[in-house]
Coordinates of C-alpha atoms and ligand atoms in Angstrom, one line a residue:
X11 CA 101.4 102.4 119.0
X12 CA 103.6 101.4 116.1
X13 CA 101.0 100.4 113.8
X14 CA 98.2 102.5 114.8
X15 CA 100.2 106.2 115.1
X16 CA 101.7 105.3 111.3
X17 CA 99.2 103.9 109.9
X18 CA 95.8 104.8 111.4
X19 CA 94.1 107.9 112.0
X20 CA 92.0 109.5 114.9
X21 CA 89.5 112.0 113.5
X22 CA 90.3 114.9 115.6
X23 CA 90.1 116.9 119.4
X24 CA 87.5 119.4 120.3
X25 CA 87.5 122.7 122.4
X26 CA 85.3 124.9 123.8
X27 CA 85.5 127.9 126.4
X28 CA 82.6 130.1 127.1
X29 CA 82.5 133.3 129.4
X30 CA 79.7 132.8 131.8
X31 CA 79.8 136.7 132.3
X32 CA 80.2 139.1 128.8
X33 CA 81.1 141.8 131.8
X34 CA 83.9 140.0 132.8
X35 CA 86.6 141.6 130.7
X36 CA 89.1 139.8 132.7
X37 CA 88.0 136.6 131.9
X38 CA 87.1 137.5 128.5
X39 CA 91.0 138.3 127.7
X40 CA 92.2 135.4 129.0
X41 CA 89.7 133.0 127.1
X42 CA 92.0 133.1 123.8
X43 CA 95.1 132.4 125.5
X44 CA 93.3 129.8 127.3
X45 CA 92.0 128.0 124.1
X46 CA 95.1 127.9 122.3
X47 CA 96.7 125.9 125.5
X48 CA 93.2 123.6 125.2
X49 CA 94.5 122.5 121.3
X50 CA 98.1 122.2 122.4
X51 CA 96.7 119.5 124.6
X52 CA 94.8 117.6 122.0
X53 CA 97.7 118.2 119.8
X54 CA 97.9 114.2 120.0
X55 CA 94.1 113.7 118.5
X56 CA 94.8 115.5 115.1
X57 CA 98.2 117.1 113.7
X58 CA 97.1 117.9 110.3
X59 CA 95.5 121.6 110.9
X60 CA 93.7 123.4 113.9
X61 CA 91.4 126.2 114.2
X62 CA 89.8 128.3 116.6
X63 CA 86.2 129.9 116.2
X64 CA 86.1 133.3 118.3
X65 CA 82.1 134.8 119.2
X66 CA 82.4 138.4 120.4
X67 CA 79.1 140.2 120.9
X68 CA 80.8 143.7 120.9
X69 CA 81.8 143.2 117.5
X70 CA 79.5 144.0 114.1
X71 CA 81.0 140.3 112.7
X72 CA 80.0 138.0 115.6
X73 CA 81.7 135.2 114.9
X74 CA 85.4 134.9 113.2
X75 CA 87.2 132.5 111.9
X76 CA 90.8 131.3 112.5
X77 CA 92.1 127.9 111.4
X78 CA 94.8 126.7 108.9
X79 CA 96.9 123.3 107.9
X80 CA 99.9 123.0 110.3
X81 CA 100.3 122.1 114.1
X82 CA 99.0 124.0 116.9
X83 CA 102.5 126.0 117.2
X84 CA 102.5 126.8 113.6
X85 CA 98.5 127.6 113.1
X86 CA 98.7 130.0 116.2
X87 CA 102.2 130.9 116.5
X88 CA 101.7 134.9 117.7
X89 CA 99.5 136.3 120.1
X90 CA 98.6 139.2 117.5
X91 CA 97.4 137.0 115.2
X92 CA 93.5 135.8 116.9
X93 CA 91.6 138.7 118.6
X94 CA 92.7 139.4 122.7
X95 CA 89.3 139.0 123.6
X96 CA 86.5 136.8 123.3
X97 CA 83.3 135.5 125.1
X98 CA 83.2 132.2 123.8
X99 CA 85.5 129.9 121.5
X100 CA 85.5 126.9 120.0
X101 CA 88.4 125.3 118.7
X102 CA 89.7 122.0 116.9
X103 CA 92.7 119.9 115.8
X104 CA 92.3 118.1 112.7
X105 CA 93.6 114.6 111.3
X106 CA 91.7 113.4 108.4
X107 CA 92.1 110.7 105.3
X108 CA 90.3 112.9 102.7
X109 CA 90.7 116.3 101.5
X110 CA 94.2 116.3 103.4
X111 CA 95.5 119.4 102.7
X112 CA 92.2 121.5 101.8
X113 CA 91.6 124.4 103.8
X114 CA 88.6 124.0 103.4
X115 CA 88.6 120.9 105.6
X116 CA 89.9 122.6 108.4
X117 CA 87.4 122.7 111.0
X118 CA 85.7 124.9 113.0
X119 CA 83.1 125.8 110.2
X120 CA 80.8 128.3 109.6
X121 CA 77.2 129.2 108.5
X122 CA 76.6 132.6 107.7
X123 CA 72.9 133.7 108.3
X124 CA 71.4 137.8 108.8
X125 CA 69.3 136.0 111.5
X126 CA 72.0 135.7 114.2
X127 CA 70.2 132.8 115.9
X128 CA 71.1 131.1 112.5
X129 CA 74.3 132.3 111.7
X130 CA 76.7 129.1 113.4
X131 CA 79.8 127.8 113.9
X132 CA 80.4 124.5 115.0
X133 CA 83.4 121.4 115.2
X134 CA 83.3 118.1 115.1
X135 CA 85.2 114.6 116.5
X136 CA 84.5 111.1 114.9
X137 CA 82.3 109.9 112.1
X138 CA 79.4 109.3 110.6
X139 CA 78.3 105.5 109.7
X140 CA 75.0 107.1 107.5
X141 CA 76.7 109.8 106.2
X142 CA 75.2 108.5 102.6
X143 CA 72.1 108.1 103.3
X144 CA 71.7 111.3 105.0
X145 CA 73.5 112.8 101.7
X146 CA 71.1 111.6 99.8
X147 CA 67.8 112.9 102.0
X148 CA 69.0 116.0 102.1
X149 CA 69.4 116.2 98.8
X150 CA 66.2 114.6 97.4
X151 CA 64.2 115.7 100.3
X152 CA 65.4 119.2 100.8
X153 CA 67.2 120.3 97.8
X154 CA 70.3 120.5 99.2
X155 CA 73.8 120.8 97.5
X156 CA 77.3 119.9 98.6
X157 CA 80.5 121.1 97.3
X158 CA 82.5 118.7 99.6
X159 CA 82.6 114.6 100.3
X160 CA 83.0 115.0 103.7
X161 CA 81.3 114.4 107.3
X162 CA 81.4 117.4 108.3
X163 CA 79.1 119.1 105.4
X164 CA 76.7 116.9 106.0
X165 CA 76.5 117.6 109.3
X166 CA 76.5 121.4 108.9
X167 CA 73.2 121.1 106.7
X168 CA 71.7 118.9 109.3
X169 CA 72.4 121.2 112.1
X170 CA 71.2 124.4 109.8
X171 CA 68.4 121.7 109.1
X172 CA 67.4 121.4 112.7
X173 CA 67.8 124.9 113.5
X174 CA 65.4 126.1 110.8
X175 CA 63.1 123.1 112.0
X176 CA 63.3 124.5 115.6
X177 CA 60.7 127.1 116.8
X178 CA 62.4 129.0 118.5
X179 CA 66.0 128.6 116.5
X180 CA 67.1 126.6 119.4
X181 CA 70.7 125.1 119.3
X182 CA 69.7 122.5 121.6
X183 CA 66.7 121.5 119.5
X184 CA 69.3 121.6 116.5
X185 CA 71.5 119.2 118.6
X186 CA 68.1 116.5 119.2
X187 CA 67.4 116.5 115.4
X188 CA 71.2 115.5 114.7
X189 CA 70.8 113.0 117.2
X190 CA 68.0 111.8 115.9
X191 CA 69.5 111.6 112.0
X192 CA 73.1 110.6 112.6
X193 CA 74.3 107.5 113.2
X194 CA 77.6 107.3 114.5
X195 CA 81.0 107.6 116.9
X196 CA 81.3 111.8 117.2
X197 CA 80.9 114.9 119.4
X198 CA 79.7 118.1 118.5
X199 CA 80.1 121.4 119.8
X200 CA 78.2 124.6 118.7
X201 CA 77.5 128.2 119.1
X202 CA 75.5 130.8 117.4
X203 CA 75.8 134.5 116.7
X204 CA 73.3 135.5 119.5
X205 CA 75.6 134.0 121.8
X206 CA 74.4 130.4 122.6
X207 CA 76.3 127.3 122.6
X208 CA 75.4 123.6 122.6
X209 CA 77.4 120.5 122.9
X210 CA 76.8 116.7 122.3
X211 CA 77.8 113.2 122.2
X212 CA 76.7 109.8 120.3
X213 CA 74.4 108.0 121.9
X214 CA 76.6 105.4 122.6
X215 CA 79.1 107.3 123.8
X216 CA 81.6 106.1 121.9
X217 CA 83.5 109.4 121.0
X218 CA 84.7 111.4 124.2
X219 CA 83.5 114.3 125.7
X220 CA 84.1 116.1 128.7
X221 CA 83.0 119.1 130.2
X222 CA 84.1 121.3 133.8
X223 CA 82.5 124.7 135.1
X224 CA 83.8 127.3 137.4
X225 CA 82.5 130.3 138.3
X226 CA 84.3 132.4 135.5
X227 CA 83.8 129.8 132.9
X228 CA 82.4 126.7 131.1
X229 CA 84.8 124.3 129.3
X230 CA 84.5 121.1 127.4
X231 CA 87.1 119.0 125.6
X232 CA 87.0 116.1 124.1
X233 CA 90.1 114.6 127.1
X234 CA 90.1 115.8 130.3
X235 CA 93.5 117.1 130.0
X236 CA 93.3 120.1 127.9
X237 CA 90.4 121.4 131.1
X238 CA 92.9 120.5 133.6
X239 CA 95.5 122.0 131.7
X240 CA 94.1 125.0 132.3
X241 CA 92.9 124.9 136.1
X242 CA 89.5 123.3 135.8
X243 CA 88.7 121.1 138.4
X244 CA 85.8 118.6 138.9
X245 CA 85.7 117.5 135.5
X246 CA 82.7 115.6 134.0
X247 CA 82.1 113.2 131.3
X248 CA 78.7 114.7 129.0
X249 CA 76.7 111.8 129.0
X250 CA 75.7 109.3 126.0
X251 CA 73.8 111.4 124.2
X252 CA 73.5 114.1 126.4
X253 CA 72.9 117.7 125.0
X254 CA 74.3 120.6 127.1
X255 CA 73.5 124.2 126.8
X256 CA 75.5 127.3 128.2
X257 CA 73.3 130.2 127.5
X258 CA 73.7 133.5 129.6
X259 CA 75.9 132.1 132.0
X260 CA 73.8 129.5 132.9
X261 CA 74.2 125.7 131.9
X262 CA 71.4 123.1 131.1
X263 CA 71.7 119.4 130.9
X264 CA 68.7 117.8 128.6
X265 CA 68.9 113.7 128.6
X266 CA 66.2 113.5 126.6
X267 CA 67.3 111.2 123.6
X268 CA 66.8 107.8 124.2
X269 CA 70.1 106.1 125.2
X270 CA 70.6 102.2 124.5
X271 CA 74.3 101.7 125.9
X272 CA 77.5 102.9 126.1
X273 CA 80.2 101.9 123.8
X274 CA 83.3 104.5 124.5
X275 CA 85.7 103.3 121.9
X276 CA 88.5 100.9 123.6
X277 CA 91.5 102.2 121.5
X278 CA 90.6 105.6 123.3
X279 CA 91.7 103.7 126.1
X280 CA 94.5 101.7 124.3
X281 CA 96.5 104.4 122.4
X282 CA 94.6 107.4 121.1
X283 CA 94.3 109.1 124.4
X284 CA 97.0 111.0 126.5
X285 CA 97.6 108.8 129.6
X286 CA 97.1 111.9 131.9
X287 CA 93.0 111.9 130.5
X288 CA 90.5 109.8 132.5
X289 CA 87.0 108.5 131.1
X290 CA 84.5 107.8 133.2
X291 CA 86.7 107.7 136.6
X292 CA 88.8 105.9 134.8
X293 CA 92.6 106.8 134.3
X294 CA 94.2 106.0 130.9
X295 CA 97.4 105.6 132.7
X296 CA 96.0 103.7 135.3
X297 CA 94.2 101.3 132.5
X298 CA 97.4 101.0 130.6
X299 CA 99.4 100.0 133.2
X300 CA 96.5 97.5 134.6
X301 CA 96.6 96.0 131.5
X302 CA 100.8 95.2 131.5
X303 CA 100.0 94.0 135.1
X304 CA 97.2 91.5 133.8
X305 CA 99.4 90.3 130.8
X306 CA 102.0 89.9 132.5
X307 CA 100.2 87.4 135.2
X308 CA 100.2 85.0 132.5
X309 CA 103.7 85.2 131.9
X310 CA 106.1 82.2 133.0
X311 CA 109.5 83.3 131.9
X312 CA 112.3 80.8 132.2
X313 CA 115.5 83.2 131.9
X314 CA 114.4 86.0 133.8
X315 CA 118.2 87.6 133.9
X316 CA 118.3 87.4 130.5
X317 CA 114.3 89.1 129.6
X318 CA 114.3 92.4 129.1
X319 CA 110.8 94.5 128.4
X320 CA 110.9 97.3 125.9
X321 CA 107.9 99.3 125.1
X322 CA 107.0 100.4 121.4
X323 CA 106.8 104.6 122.3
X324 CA 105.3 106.2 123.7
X325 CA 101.6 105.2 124.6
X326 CA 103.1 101.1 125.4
X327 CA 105.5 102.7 128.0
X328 CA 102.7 102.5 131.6
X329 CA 102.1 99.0 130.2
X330 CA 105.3 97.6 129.6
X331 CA 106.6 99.6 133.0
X332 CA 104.2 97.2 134.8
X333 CA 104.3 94.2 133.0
X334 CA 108.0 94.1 134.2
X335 CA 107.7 95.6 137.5
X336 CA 105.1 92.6 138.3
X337 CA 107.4 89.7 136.3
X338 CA 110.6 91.5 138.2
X339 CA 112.4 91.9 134.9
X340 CA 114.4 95.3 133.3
X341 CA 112.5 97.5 131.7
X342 CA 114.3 99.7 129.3
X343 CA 113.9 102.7 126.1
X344 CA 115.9 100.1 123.7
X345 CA 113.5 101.7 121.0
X346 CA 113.9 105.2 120.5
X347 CA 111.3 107.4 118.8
X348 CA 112.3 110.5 116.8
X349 CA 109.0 113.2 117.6
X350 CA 110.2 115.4 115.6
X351 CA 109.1 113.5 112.2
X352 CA 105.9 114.2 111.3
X353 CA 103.5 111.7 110.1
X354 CA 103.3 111.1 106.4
X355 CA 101.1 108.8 103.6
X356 CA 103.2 106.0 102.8
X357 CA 102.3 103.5 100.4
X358 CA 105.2 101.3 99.3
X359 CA 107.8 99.1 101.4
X360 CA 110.5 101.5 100.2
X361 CA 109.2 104.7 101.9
X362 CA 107.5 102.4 104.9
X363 CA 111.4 101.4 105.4
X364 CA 112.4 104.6 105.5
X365 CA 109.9 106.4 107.2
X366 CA 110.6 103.5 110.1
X367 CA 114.5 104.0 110.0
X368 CA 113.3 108.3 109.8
X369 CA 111.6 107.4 112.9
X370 CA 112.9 104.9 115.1
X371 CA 115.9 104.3 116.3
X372 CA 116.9 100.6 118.0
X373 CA 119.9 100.7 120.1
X374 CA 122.3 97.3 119.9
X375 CA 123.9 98.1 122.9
X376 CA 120.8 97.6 124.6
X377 CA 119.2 94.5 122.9
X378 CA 121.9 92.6 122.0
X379 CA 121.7 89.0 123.1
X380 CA 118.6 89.8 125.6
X381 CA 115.2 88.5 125.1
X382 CA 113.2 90.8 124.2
X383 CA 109.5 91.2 126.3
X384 CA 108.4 93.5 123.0
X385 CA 105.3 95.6 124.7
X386 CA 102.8 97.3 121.7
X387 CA 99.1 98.9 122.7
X388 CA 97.6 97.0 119.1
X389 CA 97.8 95.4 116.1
X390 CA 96.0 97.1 113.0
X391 CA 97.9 96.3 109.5
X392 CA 101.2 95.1 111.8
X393 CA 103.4 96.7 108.4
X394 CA 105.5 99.1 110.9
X395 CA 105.8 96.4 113.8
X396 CA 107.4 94.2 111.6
X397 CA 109.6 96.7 110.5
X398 CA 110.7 97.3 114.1
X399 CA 111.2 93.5 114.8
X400 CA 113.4 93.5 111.7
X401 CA 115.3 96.0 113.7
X402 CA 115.4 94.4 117.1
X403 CA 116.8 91.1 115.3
X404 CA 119.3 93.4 113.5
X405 CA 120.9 94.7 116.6
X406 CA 121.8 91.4 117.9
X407 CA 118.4 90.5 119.7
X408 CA 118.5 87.0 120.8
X409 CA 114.5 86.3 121.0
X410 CA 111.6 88.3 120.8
X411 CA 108.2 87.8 122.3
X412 CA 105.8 90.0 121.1
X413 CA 102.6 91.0 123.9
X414 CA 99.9 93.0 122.6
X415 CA 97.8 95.2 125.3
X416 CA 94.0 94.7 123.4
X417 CA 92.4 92.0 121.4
X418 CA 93.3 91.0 117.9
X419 CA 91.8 93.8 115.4
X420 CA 89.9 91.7 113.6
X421 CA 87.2 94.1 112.1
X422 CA 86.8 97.6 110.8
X423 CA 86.1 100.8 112.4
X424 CA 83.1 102.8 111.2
X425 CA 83.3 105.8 114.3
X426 CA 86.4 107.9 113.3
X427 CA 89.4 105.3 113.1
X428 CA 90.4 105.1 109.3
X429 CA 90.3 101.3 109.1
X430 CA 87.7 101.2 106.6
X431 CA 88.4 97.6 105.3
X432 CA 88.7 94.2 106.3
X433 CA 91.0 93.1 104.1
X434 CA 93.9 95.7 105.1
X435 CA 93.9 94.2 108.6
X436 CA 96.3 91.6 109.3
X437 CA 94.1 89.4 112.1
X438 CA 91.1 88.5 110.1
X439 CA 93.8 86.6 107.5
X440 CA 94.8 84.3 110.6
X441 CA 90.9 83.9 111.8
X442 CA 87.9 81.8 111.6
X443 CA 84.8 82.6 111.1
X444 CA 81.2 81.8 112.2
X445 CA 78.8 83.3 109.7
X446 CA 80.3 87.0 109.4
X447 CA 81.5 87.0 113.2
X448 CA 85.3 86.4 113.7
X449 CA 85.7 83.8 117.0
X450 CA 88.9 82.8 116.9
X451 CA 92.2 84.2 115.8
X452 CA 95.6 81.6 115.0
X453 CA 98.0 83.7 117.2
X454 CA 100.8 81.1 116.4
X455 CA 100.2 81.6 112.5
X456 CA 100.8 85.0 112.9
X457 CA 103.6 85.2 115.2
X458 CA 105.3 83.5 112.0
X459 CA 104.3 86.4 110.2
X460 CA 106.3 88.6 112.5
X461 CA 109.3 85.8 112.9
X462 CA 108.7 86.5 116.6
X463 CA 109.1 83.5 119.1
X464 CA 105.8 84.2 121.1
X465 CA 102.8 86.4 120.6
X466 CA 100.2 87.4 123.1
X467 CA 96.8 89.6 123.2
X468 CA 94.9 90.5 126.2
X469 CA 91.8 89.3 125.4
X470 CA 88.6 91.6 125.6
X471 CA 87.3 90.8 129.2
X472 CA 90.8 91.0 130.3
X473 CA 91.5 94.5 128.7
X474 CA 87.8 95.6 130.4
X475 CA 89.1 94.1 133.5
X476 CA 92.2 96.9 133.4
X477 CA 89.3 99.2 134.1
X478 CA 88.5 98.0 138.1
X479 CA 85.2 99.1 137.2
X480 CA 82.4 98.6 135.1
X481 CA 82.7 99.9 131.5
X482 CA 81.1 99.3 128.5
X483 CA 83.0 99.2 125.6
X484 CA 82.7 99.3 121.8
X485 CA 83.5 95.6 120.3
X486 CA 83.3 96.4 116.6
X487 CA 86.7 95.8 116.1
X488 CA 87.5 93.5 117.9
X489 CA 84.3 91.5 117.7
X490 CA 82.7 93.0 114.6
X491 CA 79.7 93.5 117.3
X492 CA 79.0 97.3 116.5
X493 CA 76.7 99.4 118.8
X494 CA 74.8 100.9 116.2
X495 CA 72.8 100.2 113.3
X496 CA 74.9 101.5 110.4
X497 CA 78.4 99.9 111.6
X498 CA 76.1 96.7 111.6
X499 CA 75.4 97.3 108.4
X500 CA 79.1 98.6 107.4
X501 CA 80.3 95.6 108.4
X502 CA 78.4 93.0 106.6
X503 CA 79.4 94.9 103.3
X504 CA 82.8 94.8 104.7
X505 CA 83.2 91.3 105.6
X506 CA 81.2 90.2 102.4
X507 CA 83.7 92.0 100.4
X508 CA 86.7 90.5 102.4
X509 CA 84.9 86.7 102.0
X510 CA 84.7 87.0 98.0
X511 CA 88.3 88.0 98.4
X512 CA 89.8 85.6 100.5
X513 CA 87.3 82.6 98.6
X514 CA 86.9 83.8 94.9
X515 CA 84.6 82.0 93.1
X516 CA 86.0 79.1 91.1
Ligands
SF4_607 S1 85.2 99.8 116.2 FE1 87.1 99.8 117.4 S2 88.2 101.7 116.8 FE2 86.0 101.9 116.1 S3 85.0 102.9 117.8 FE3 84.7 100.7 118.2 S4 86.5 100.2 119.5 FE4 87.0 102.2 118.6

């Protein structure tokens, strides 16, 4: 979590609530309150800005917009401020590396239409690998223009695309035409001023999505925690690919894409995801703290009264709370994390340093003299981890063995985690190479880097082991094996670019 939460960057949380009766005033009133609590729960997924998309049938403007920069608390910090009723919502908390502080980022958007079956509002999690290349069609093919760079325009005009395309103005036939166009790590959910709503997933499933019903209402999210926050039960993964409808109070399920494998993204798993969400049946806690309990069966620690674990906060804490509970050693907070700084753009050692100091706090009277068992989820560019080793040795640490809950990050991500580049990564310095695949990475040579005693990764089949079931999972960055077409592609302009790099020409 060190590296990742400074220096990495999950493209954002979806809501959605729908009112399976409009009668139901009761339900209807409760709907805003409801959503707000969803994107207090995804708070974690995207801390820049949040927004919430309100459809109310009564009213002459069907849809209406509320989002702004700011956190969940701040966006919608009164009651009086969003409408007291709705019949459906959709919401969104953004984190995003361009266009920072532009409202007009902020997701959910908006196309206006006098047809109301074409008048939308949609939001959007992940990324889009062929986001060129569909700029470019829709352009030359279609004539259309863009004010923005961003994902999220381009996937507006291929959702008004598919709508126009559709018959019958169908959101769900909207939804197969993205499908069939984008290529990508994302989920989408939609609605229209007629009162329809869609939702969707990649077809590899590598962006979460989860959906519950009761008999008041329908709710999807992209974790599970933000529908059991607010008393679902049952709650579903939407399938790869998967497109489901909710249209007068009915819902729909249409399979009908073609669906090659899943790849749910591991660092879902790993950090991004609260520990009280589950994918799959599978509990993020429970995979956490598997994975301390499988690192730490390969551990054969000489001084055990002298080993002390301390997680990196907050999402090493199940692991590192089981890797010493199996190994019989202390586990202790010898790290603590300020949550009250936000997260900022830092670009030189200076601010790095003080960002770290700003956020972290090591306490001597904990580490001094102990060997330290130094528990983190990852590695990405390993800037802030060494920062926090400095700071361990500092206060009187007498050794520190660094364990590392996934595989060495070795590749970039092209499905919504801003690790764009090879060459910012610190594995693929300390690895070898067979054509463009990485298959092997000098762990000693980099626990040098950190001036650390030991370093450890769990490798992949181990971390998929932490599971106790089957599950697929994405290996592009840790494997530079990506599930789909366009992060193949990615990558080998990528790597290419890290290779001339690393081996100029002489
Ligand atoms: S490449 Fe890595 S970070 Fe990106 S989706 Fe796959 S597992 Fe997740």
């Amino acid at each position: 979590m060190s590296d990742i939460a400074n220096e990495c960057f999950h493209e954002c949380g979806v809501i959605a609530l729908i009112n399976r009766d409009p009668d139901d005033q009761d339900t209807g009133n409760l709907l805003p309150e409801y959503s707000v609590n969803m994107l207090y729960q995804l708070q974690h997924r995207g801390q820049l800005a949040a927004g919430l998309s309100f459809f109310n049938n009564a009213l002459a403007t069907k849809i209406k917009i509320f989002k702004n920069n700011g956190l969940v608390s701040s966006v919608f910090n009164s009651a009086d401020k969003i409408p007291s009723s709705a019949d459906m919502i959709l919401g969104h908390t953004r984190y995003a590396t361009s266009g920072v502080n532009q409202i007009d980022f902020v997701q959910p958007y908006e196309m206006r239409h006098p047809i109301l079956s074409n008048w939308f509002s949609f939001a959007f999690n992940g990324n889009i690998a062929n986001a060129p290349e569909l700029k470019k069609m829709l352009m030359e093919q279609y004539g259309y223009s863009f004010i923005y760079d961003n994902d999220t325009e381009i996937l507006m005009h291929i959702l008004a695309l598919g709508i126009q395309k559709s018959a019958t103005y169908s959101l769900v036939d909207a939804l197969t035409f993205a499908l069939s166009q984008l290529d990508g790590g994302f989920s989408i959910v939609i609605m229209n001023a007629k009162g329809e709503f869609a939702a969707t997933r990649d077809k590899h499933g590598i962006r979460p999505l989860t959906y519950a019903i009761n008999s008041h209402m329908f709710g999807f999210s992209s974790e599970t925690i933000a529908l059991d926050s607010i008393g679902f039960g049952s709650i579903k993964d939407v399938q790869p690919g998967e497109i489901v409808s909710c249209i007068n109070g009915e819902i729909h399920f249409y399979n009908h894409t073609e669906i090659p494998s899943k790849s749910l993204c591991l660092l879902e798993l790993v950090y991004f995801s609260n520990a009280a969400s589950s994918f799959d049946g599978v509990s993020v806690y429970c995979f956490r703290s598997n994975s301390g309990h499988i690192m730490a069966q390969k551990e054969d620690i000489e001084d055990k009264n002298n080993a002390l674990v301390i997680p990196i906060p907050d999402s090493s804490k199940a692991a590192a709370d089981s890797f010493a509970y199996t190994l019989g050693i202390p586990c202790m907070e010898g790290i603590i994390r300020n949550r009250y700084v936000g997260r900022t753009f830092i670009n030189d050692s200076k601010d790095r340093k003080d960002t770290i100091d700003l956020k972290f706090k090591v306490l001597p009277e904990i580490v001094a003299g102990k060997d330290i068992y130094l528990i983190d989820d990852s590695i990405v560019r390993g800037s802030t981890l060494k920062g926090l080793i400095y700071k361990l040795r500092d206060a009187g640490a007498k050794s520190v063995h660094l364990r590392i809950m996934s595989p060495p990050i070795v590749a970039p991500c092209f499905y919504g985690i801003n690790m764009p580049t090879v060459s910012e990564l610190i594995a693929p310095n300390y690895s070898t190479y067979e054509g463009d695949k990485p298959v092997s990475t000098d762990t000693n040579a980099i626990s040098k880097e950190f001036s650390v005693e030991s370093l450890r990764y769990l490798t992949f089949d181990e971390m998929v082991q932490s599971a106790e079931k089957e599950m697929i999972l994405c290996q592009g960055c840790t494997k530079g094996i990506y599930p789909t077409p366009s992060g193949t592609q990615n990558y080998k302009i990528a790597v290419d670019k890290f290779f001339k790099k690393k081996r100029p020409k002489t």
